[in-house]
Short mmCIF file of C-alpha atoms and ligand atoms in Angstrom, two decimals:
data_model
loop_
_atom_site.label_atom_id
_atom_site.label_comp_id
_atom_site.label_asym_id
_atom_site.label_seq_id
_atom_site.Cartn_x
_atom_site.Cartn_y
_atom_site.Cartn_z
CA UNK A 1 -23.43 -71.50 -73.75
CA UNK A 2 -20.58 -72.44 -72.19
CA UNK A 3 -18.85 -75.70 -70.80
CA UNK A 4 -18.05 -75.16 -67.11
CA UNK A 5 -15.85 -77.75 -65.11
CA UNK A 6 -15.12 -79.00 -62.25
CA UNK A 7 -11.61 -80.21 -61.02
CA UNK A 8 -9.56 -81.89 -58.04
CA UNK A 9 -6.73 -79.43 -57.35
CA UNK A 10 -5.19 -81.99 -54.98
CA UNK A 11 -4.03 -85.66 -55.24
CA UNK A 12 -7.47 -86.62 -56.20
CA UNK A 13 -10.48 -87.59 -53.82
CA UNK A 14 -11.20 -84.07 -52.44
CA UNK A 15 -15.05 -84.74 -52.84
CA UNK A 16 -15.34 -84.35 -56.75
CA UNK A 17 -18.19 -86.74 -56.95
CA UNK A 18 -20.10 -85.08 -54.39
CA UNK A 19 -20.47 -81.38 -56.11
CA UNK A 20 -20.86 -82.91 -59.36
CA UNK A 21 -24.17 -84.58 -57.88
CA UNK A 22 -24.66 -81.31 -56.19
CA UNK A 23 -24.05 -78.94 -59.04
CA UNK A 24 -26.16 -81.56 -61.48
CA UNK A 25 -29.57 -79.62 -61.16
CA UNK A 26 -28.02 -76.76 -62.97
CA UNK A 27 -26.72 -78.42 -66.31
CA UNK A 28 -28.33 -80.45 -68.64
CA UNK A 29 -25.05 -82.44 -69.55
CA UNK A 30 -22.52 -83.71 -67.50
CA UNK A 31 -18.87 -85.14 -68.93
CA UNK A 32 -16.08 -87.22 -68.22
CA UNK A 33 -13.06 -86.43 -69.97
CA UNK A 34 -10.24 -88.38 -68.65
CA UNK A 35 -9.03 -91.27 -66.79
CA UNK A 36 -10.91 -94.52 -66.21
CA UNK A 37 -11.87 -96.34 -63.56
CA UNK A 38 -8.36 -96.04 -61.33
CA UNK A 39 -11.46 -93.12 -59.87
CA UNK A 40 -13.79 -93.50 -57.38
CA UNK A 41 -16.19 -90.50 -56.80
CA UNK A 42 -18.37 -91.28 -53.95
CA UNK A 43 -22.20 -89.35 -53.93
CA UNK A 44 -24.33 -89.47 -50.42
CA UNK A 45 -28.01 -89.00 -50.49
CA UNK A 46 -30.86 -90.31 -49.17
CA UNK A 47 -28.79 -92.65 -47.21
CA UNK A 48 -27.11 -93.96 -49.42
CA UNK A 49 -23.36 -94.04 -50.88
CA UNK A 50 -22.90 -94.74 -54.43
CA UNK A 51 -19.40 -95.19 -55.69
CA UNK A 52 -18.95 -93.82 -59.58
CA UNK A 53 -15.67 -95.12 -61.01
CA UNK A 54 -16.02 -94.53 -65.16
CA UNK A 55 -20.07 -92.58 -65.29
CA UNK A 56 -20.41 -89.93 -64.86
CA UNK A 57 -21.50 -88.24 -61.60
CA UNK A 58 -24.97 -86.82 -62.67
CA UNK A 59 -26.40 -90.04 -63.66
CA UNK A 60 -28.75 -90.22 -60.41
CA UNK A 61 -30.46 -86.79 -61.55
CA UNK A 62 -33.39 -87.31 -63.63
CA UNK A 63 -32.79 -84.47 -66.07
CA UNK A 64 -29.07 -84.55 -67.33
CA UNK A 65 -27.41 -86.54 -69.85
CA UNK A 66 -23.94 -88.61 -69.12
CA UNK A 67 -21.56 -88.30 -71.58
CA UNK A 68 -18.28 -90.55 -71.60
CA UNK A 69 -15.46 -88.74 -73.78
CA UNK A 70 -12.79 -89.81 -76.37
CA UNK A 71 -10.24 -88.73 -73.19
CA UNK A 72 -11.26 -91.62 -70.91
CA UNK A 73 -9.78 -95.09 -71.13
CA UNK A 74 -13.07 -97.45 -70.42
CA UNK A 75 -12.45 -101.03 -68.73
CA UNK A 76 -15.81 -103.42 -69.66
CA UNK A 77 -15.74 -105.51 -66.71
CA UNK A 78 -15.59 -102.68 -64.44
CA UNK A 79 -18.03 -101.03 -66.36
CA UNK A 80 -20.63 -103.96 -66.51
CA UNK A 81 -20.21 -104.49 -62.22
CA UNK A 82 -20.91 -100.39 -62.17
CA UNK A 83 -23.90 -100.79 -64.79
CA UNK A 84 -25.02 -103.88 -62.47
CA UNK A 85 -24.56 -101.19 -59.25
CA UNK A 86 -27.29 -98.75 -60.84
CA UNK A 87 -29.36 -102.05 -62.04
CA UNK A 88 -30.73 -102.08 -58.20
CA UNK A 89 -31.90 -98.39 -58.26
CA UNK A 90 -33.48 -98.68 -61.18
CA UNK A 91 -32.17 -96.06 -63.02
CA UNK A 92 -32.74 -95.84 -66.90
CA UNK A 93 -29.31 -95.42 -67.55
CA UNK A 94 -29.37 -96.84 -71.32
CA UNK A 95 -31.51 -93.35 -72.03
CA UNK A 96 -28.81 -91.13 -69.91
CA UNK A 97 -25.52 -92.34 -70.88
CA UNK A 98 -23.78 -92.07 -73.83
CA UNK A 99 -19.90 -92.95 -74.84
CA UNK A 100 -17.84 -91.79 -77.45
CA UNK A 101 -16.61 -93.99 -80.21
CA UNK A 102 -13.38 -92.34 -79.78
CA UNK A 103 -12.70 -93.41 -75.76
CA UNK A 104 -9.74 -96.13 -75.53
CA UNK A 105 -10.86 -99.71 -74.46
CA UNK A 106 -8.67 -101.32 -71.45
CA UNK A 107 -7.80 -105.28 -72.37
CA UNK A 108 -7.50 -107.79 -69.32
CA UNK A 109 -3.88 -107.45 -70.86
CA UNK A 110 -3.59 -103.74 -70.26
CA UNK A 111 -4.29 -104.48 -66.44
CA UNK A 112 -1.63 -107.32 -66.12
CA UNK A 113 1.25 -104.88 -67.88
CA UNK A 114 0.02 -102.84 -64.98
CA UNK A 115 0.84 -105.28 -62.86
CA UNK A 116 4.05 -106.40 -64.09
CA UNK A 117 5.03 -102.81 -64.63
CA UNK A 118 4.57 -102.05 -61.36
CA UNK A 119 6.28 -105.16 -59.77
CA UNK A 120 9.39 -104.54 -61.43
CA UNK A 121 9.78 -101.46 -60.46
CA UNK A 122 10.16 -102.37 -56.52
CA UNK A 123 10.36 -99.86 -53.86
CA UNK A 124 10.00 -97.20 -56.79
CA UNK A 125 6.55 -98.35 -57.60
CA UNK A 126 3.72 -95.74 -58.34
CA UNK A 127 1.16 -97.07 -56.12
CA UNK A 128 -1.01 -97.35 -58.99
CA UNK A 129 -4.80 -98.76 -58.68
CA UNK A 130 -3.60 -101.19 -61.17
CA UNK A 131 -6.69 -101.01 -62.93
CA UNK A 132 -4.79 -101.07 -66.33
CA UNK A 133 -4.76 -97.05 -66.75
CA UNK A 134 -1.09 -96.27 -68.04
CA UNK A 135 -0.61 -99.21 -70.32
CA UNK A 136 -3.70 -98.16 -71.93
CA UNK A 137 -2.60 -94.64 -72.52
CA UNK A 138 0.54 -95.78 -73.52
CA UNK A 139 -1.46 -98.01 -76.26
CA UNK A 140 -3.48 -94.44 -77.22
CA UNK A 141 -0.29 -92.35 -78.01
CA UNK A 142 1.64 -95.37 -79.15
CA UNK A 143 -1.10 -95.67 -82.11
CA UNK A 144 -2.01 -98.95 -80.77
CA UNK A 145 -5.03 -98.54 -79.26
CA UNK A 146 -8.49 -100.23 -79.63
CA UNK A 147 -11.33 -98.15 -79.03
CA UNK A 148 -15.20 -97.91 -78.38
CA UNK A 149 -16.06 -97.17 -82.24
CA UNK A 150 -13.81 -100.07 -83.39
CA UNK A 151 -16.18 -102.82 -81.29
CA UNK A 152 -18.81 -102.00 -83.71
CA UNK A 153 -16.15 -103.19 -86.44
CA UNK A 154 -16.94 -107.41 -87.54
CA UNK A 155 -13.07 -107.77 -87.10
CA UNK A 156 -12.66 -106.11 -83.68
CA UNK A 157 -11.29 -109.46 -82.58
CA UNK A 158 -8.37 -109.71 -85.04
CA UNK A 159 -7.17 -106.59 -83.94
CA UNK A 160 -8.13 -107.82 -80.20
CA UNK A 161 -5.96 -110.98 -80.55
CA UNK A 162 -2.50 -108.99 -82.31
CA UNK A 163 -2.78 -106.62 -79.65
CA UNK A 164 -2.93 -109.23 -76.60
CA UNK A 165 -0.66 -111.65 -78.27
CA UNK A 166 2.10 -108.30 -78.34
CA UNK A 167 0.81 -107.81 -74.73
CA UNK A 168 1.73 -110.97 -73.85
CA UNK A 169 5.50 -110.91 -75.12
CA UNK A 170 5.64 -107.66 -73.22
CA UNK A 171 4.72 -109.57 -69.64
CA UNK A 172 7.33 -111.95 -70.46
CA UNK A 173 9.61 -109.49 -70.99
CA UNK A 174 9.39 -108.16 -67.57
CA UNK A 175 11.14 -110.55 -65.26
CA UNK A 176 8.63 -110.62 -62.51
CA UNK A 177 5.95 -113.29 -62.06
CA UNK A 178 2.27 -111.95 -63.13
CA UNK A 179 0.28 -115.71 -62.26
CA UNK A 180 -2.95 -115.17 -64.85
CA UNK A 181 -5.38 -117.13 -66.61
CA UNK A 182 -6.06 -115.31 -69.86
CA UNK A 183 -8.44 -117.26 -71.52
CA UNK A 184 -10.77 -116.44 -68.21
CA UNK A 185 -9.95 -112.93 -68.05
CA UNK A 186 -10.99 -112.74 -71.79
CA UNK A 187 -14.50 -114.90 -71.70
CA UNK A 188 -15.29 -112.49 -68.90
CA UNK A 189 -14.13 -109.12 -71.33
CA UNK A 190 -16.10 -110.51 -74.35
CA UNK A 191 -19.36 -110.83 -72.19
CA UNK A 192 -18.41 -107.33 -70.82
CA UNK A 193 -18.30 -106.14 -74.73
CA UNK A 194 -21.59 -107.68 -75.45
CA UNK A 195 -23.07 -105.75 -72.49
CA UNK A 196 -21.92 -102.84 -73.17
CA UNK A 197 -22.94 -102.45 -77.04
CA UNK A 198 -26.45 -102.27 -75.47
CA UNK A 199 -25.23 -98.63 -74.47
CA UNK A 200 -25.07 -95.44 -77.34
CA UNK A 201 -22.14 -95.12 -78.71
CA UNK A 202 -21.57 -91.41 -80.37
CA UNK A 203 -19.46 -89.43 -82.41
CA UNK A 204 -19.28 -87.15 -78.54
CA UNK A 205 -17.18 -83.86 -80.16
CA UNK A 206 -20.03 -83.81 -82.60
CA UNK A 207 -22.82 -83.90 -79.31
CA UNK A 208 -21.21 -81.75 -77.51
CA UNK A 209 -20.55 -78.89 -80.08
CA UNK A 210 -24.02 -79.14 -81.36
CA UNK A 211 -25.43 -79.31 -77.39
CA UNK A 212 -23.45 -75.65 -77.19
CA UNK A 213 -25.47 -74.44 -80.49
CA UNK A 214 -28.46 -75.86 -78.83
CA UNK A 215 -28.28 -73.57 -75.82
CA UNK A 216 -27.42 -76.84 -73.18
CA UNK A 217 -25.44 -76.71 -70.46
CA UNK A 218 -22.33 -78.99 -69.88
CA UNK A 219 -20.48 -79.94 -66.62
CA UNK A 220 -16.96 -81.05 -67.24
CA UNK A 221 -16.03 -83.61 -64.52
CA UNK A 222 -12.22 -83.96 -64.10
CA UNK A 223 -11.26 -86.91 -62.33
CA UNK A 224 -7.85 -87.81 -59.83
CA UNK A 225 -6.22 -84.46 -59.47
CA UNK A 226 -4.09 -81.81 -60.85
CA UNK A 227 -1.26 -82.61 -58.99
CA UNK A 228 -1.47 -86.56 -60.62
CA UNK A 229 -1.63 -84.69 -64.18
CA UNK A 230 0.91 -86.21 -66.62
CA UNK A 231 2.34 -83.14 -67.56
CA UNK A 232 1.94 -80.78 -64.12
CA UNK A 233 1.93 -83.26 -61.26
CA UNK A 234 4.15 -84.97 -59.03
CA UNK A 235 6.21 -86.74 -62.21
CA UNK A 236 6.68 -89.70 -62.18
CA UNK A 237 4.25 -90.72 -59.40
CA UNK A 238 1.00 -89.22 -61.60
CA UNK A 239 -1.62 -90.95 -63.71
CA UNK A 240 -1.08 -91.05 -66.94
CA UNK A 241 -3.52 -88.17 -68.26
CA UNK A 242 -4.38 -84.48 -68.65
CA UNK A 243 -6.23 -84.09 -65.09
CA UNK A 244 -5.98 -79.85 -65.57
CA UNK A 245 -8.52 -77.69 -67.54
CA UNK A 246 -7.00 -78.16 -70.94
CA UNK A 247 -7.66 -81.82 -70.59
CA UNK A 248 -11.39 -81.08 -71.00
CA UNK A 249 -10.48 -79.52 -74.27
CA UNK A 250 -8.94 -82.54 -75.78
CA UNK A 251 -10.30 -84.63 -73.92
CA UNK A 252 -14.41 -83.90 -74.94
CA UNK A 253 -13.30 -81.70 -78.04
CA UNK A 254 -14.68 -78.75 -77.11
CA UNK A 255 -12.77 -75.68 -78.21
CA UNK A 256 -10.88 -73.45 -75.40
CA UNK A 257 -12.42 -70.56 -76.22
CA UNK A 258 -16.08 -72.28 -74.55
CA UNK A 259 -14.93 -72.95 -71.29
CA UNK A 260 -16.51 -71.00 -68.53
CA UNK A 261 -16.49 -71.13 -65.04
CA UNK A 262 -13.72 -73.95 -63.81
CA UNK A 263 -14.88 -74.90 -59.62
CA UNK A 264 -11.65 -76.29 -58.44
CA UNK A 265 -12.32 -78.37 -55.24
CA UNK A 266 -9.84 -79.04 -52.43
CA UNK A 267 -10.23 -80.76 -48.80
CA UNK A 268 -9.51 -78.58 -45.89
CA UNK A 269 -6.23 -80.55 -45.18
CA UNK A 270 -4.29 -82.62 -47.58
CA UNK A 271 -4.25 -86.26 -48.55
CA UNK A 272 -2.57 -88.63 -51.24
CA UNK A 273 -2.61 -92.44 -52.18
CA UNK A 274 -0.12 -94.22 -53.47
CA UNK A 275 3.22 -93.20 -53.35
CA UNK A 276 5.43 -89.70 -54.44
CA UNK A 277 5.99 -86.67 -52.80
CA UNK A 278 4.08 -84.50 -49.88
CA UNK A 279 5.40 -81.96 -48.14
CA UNK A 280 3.12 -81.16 -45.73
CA UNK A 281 2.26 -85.44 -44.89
CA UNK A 282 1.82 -85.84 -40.51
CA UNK A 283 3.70 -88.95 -38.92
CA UNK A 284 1.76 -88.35 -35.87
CA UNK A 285 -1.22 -88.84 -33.98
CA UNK A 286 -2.74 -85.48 -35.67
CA UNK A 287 -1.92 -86.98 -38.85
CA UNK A 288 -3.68 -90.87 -37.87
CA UNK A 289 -6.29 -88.42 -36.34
CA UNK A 290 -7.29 -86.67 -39.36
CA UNK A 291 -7.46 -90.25 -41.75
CA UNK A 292 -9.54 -91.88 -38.81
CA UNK A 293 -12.23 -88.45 -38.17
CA UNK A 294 -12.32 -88.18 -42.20
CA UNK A 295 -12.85 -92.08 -42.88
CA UNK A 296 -9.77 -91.68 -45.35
CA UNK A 297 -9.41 -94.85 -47.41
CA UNK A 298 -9.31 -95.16 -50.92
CA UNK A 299 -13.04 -95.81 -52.58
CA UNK A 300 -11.07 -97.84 -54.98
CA UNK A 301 -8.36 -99.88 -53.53
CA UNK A 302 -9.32 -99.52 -49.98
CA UNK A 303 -5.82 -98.26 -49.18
CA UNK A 304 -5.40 -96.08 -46.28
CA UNK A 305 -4.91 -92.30 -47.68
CA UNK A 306 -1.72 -90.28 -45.95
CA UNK A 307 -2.62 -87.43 -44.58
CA UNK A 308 -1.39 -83.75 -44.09
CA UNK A 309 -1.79 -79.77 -43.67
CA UNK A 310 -3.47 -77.57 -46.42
CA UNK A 311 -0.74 -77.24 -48.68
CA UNK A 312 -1.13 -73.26 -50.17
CA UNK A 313 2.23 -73.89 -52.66
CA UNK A 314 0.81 -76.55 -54.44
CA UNK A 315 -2.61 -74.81 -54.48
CA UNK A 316 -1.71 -71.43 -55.71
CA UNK A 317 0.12 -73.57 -58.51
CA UNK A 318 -3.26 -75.89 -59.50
CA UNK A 319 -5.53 -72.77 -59.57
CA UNK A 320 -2.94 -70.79 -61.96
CA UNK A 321 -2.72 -73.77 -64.37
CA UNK A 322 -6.44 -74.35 -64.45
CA UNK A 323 -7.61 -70.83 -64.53
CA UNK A 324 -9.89 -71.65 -61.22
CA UNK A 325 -12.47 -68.90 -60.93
CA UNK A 326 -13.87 -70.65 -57.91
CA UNK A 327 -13.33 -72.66 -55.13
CA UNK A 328 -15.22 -75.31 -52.94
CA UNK A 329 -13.57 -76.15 -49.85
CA UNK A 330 -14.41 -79.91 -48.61
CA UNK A 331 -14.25 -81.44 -45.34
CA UNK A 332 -13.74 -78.54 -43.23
CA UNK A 333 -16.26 -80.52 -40.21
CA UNK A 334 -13.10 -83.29 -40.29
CA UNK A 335 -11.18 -80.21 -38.90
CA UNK A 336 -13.54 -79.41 -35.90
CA UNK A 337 -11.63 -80.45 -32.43
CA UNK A 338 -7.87 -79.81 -33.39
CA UNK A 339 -6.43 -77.39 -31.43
CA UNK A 340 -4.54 -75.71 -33.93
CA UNK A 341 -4.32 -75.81 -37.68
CA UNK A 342 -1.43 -75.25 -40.07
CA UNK A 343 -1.31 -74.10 -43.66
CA UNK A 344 1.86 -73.82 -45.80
CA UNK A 345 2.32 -70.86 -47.50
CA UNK A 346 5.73 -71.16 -48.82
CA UNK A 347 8.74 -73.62 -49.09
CA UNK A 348 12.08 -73.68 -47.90
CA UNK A 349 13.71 -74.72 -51.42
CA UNK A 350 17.83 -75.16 -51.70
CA UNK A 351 18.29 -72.25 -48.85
CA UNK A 352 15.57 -69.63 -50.22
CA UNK A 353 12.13 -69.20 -49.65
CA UNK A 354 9.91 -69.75 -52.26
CA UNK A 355 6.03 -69.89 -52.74
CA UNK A 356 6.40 -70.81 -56.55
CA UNK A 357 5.56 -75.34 -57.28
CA UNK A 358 9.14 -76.21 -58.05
CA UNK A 359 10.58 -78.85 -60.38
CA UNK A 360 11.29 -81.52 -57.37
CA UNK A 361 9.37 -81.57 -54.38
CA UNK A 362 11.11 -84.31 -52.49
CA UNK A 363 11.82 -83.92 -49.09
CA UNK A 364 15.34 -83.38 -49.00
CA UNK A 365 14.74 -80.50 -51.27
CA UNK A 366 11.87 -78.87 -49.49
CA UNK A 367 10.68 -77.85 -46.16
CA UNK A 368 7.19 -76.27 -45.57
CA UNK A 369 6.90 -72.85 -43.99
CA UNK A 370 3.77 -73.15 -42.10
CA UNK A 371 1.31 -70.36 -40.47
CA UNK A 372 -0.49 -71.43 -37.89
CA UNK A 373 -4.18 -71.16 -37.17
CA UNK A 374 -6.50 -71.51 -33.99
CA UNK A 375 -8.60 -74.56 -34.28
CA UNK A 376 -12.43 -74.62 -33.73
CA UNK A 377 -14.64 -76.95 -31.67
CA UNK A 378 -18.11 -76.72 -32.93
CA UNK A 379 -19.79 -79.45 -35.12
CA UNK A 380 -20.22 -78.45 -38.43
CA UNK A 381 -22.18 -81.47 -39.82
CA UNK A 382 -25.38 -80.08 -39.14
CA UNK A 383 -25.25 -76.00 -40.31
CA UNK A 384 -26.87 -74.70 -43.03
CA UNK A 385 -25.74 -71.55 -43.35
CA UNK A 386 -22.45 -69.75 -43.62
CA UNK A 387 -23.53 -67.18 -40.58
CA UNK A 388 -23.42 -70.09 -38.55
CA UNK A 389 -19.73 -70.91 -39.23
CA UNK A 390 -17.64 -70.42 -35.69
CA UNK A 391 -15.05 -67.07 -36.19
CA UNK A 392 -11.72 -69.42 -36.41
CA UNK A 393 -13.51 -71.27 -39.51
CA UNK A 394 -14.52 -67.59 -40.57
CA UNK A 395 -10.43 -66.84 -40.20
CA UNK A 396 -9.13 -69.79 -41.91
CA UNK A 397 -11.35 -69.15 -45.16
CA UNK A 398 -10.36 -65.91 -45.36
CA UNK A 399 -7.22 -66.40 -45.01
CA UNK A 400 -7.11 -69.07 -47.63
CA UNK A 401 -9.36 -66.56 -50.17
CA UNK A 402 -6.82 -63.94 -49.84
CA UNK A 403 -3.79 -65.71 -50.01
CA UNK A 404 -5.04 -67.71 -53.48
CA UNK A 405 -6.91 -64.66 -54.65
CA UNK A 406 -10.03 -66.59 -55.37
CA UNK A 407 -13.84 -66.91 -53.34
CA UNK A 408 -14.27 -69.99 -51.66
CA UNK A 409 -18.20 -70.28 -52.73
CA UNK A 410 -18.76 -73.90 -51.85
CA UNK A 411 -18.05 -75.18 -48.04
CA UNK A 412 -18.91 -78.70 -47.98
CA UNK A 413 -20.18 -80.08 -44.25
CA UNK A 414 -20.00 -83.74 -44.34
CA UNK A 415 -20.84 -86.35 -47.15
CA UNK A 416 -24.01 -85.90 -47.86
CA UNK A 417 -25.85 -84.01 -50.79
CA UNK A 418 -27.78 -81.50 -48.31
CA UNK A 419 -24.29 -80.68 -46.33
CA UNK A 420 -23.34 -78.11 -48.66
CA UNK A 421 -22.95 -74.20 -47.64
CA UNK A 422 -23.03 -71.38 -50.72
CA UNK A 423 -21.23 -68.82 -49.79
P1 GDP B 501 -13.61 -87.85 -55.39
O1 GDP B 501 -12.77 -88.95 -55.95
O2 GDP B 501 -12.98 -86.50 -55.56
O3 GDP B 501 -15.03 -87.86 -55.87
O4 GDP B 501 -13.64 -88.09 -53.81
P2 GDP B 501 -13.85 -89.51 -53.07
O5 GDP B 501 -15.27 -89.90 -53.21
O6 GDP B 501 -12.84 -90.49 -53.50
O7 GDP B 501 -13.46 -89.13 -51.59
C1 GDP B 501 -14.13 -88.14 -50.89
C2 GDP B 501 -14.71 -88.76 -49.61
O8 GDP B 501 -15.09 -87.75 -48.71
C3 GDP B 501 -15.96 -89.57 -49.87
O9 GDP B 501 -16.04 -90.61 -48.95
C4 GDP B 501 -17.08 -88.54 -49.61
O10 GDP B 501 -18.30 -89.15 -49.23
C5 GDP B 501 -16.49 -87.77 -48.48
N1 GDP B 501 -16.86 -86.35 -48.40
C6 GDP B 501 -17.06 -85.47 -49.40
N2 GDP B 501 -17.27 -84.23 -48.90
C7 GDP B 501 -17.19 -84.33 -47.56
C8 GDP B 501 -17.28 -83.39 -46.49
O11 GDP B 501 -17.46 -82.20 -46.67
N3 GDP B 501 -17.12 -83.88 -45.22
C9 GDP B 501 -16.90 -85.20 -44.97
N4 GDP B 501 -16.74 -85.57 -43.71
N5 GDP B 501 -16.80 -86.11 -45.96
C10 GDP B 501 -16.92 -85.68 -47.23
P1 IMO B 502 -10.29 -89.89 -58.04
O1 IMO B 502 -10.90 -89.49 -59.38
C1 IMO B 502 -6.64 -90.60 -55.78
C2 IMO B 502 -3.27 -92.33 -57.95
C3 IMO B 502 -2.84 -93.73 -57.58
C4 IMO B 502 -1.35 -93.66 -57.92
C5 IMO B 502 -1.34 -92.79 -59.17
C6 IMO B 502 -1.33 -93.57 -60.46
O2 IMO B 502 -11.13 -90.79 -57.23
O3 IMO B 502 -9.82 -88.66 -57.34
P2 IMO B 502 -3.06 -95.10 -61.82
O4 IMO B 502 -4.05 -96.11 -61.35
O5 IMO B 502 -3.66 -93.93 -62.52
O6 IMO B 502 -1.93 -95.72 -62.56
O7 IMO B 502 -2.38 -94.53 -60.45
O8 IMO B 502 -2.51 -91.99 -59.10
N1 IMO B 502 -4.69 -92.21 -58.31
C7 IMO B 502 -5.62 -91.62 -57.53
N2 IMO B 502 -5.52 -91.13 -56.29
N3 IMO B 502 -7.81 -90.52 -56.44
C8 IMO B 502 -7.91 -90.98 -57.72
O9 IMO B 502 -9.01 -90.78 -58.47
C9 IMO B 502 -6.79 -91.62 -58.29
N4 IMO B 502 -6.56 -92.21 -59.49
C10 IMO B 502 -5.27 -92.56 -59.49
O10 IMO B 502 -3.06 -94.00 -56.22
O11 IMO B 502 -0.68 -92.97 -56.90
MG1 MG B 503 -11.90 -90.78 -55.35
#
């Protein structure tokens, strides 16, 4: 068997969340394997939305096992208010949802660095969720790090108190003012601790490998996007993990060589939050018009999400350093009602054209090239079938398919579960 994922190719929030939930009934295991709970991946069904920031999506399916990897960074309190979220649907989560020993723990500390980080830093901030993410990874590679196995250890504390003391030196370094109360923040973490030791906590690598032998299915679910990855995204306004494929290598420890099928998922148009490059970002009414028809605020934060055309540069460049073998396109009903549609197929770069993800993407270096599409007017929201698609929605995923050399299989409809078109 084979591990199969599923990955943003955008700035994260192109509907991730949703096709896990949707693709669920078809694996037995479904994975984080990076980031923490700067995420928000919203599901729709029954009426209901249900925003996931650190479990993973398949948790509402009664068949499939949750696994948290050693790649994500796992904040208590947030986790304990998410447990508290599924409390009311009575799920039996303790049965579904397992985390690896190996997964970094996020201190109350961690999230005021974030803060103070960020602060000094200005106008040249990140726009991070502040939720504690990069100070935690920075914890992981500096060797620092406390993780899920050690809170099993009698003396997790000790090592607890030397690392918030050194956190604490470290706010005071930064001349900003972070107002806290720590002793607070920390009654509230060790209650979080307590709650959370009622959960499995697993040696995952070992799971996951032996799940393979077994014959089991897993779902790799990426979260933010691969243009926030550490290594390939928008540098230095990115999160501070692997978002791309190989991230669900080290990031689950599952060997390369078992991957299968990798979905990457991207919204009909473009969005971002928080602050870096976009090329293809609206000032204008279409712009305002596309965050008001597709409700675009952050599940997190709250923060409005900018808005702009399908980018095809920066998509070409996610799908070749993921390996996508196929695509979902989300959102395309948002579209419905503009009179014409753009997609950028190439940048104007330093006086040439190129169609190649360059080094800097700022705006003085880069112009989009844009081709430009006829817009459709029928409702979407309530098809079921792809023969039912109008011909200009037939023409833009076409276009799209040919130009990334990849089949769009997946056209999502609107939020919910049943608003999903195979192709
Ligand atoms: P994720 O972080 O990738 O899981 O995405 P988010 O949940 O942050 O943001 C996606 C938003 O779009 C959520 O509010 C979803 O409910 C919503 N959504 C997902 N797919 C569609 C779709 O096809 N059409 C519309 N209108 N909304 C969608
Ligand atoms: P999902 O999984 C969209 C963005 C933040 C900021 C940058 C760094 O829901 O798609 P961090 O908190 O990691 O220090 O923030 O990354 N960001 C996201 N944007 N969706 C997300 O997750 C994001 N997670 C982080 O806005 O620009
Ligand atoms: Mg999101």
């Amino acid at each position: 068997m084979a591990v199969d994922l599923l990955l943003g190719l955008q700035w994260g929030d192109e509907g991730k969340g949703k096709i896990v939930d949707v693709l669920t009934t078809k694996y037995n295991i479904i994975a984080r394997f990076q980031g923490g709970p700067n995420a928000g991946h919203t599901l729709e069904f029954d009426g209901i939305k249900h925003v996931l920031r650190t479990i993973p999506s398949g948790i509402f399916r009664k068949d499939s096992m949750n696994v948290i990897g050693n790649g994500v960074v796992i904040d208590p309190v947030v986790f304990v208010q998410e447990l508290e979220g599924l409390d009311k649907f009575n799920l039996d989560y303790k049965s579904k949802l397992i985390i690896s020993r190996k997964a970094h723990v996020i201190l109350p500390t961690h999230r005021l660095l974030d803060a103070a980080s960020e602060t000094s830093k200005g106008k040249a901030k990140i726009g991070s969720t502040l939720k504690g993410i990069g100070p935690t990874y920075m914890d992981k590679t500096g060797r620092n790090g406390i993780r899920i196995g050690d809170l099993e250890l009698d003396n997790w504390k000790d090592k607890y108190r030397a690392l918030a003391n050194k956190h604490e030196g470290m706010i005071a370094f930064y001349d900003v003012k972070v107002q806290y109360n720590l002793a607070e923040m920390e009654a509230e973490f060790f209650a979080a601790v307590e709650r959370l030791k009622e959960l499995q906590f697993i040696d995952s690598e070992e799971y996951l490998n032996q799940a393979l032998k077994d014959g089991k299915s897993i779902l790799a679910e990426g979260a933010q996007g691969s243009l926030l990855d550490i290594d390939f995204g928008t540098y230095p306004f990115v999160t501070s993990s692997n978002t791309t494929a190989s991230g669900a290598c080290t990031g689950l420890g599952v060997p390369p060589n078992k991957i299968g099928e990798v979905f990457g998922i991207f919204k009909a148009y473009t969005t971002r939050v928080g602050s870096g490059p976009f090329p293809t970002e609206l000032f204008d009414q279409v712009g305002e018009d596309m965050a008001r028809i597709g409700h675009e605020f952050g599940a997190v934060t709250g923060r409005a999400r900018r808005c702009g055309w399908l980018d095809l540069v920066a998509l070409r460049y996610a799908c070749q350093v993921n390996g996508v073998t196929q695509l979902s396109m989300m959102k395309g009903d948002v579209l419905s009602g503009f009179t014409s549609l753009k997609v950028c197929t190439a940048y104007h770069y330093k006086g040439k054209e190129i169609k190649h993800f360059p080094f800097n993407i700022e705006a003085e270096n880069v112009t989009p090239i844009y081709t430009e599409f006829k817009g459709w007017k029928a409702d979407l929201t309530k098809m079921t079938e792809a023969s039912q698609f109008p011909k200009e929605l037939n023409d833009y995923i076409d276009f799209l398919e040919k130009e990334l050399e990849l089949p769009i299989t997946i056209v999502s409809v609107g939020p919910d579960r049943t608003q999903t078109i195979n192709r």
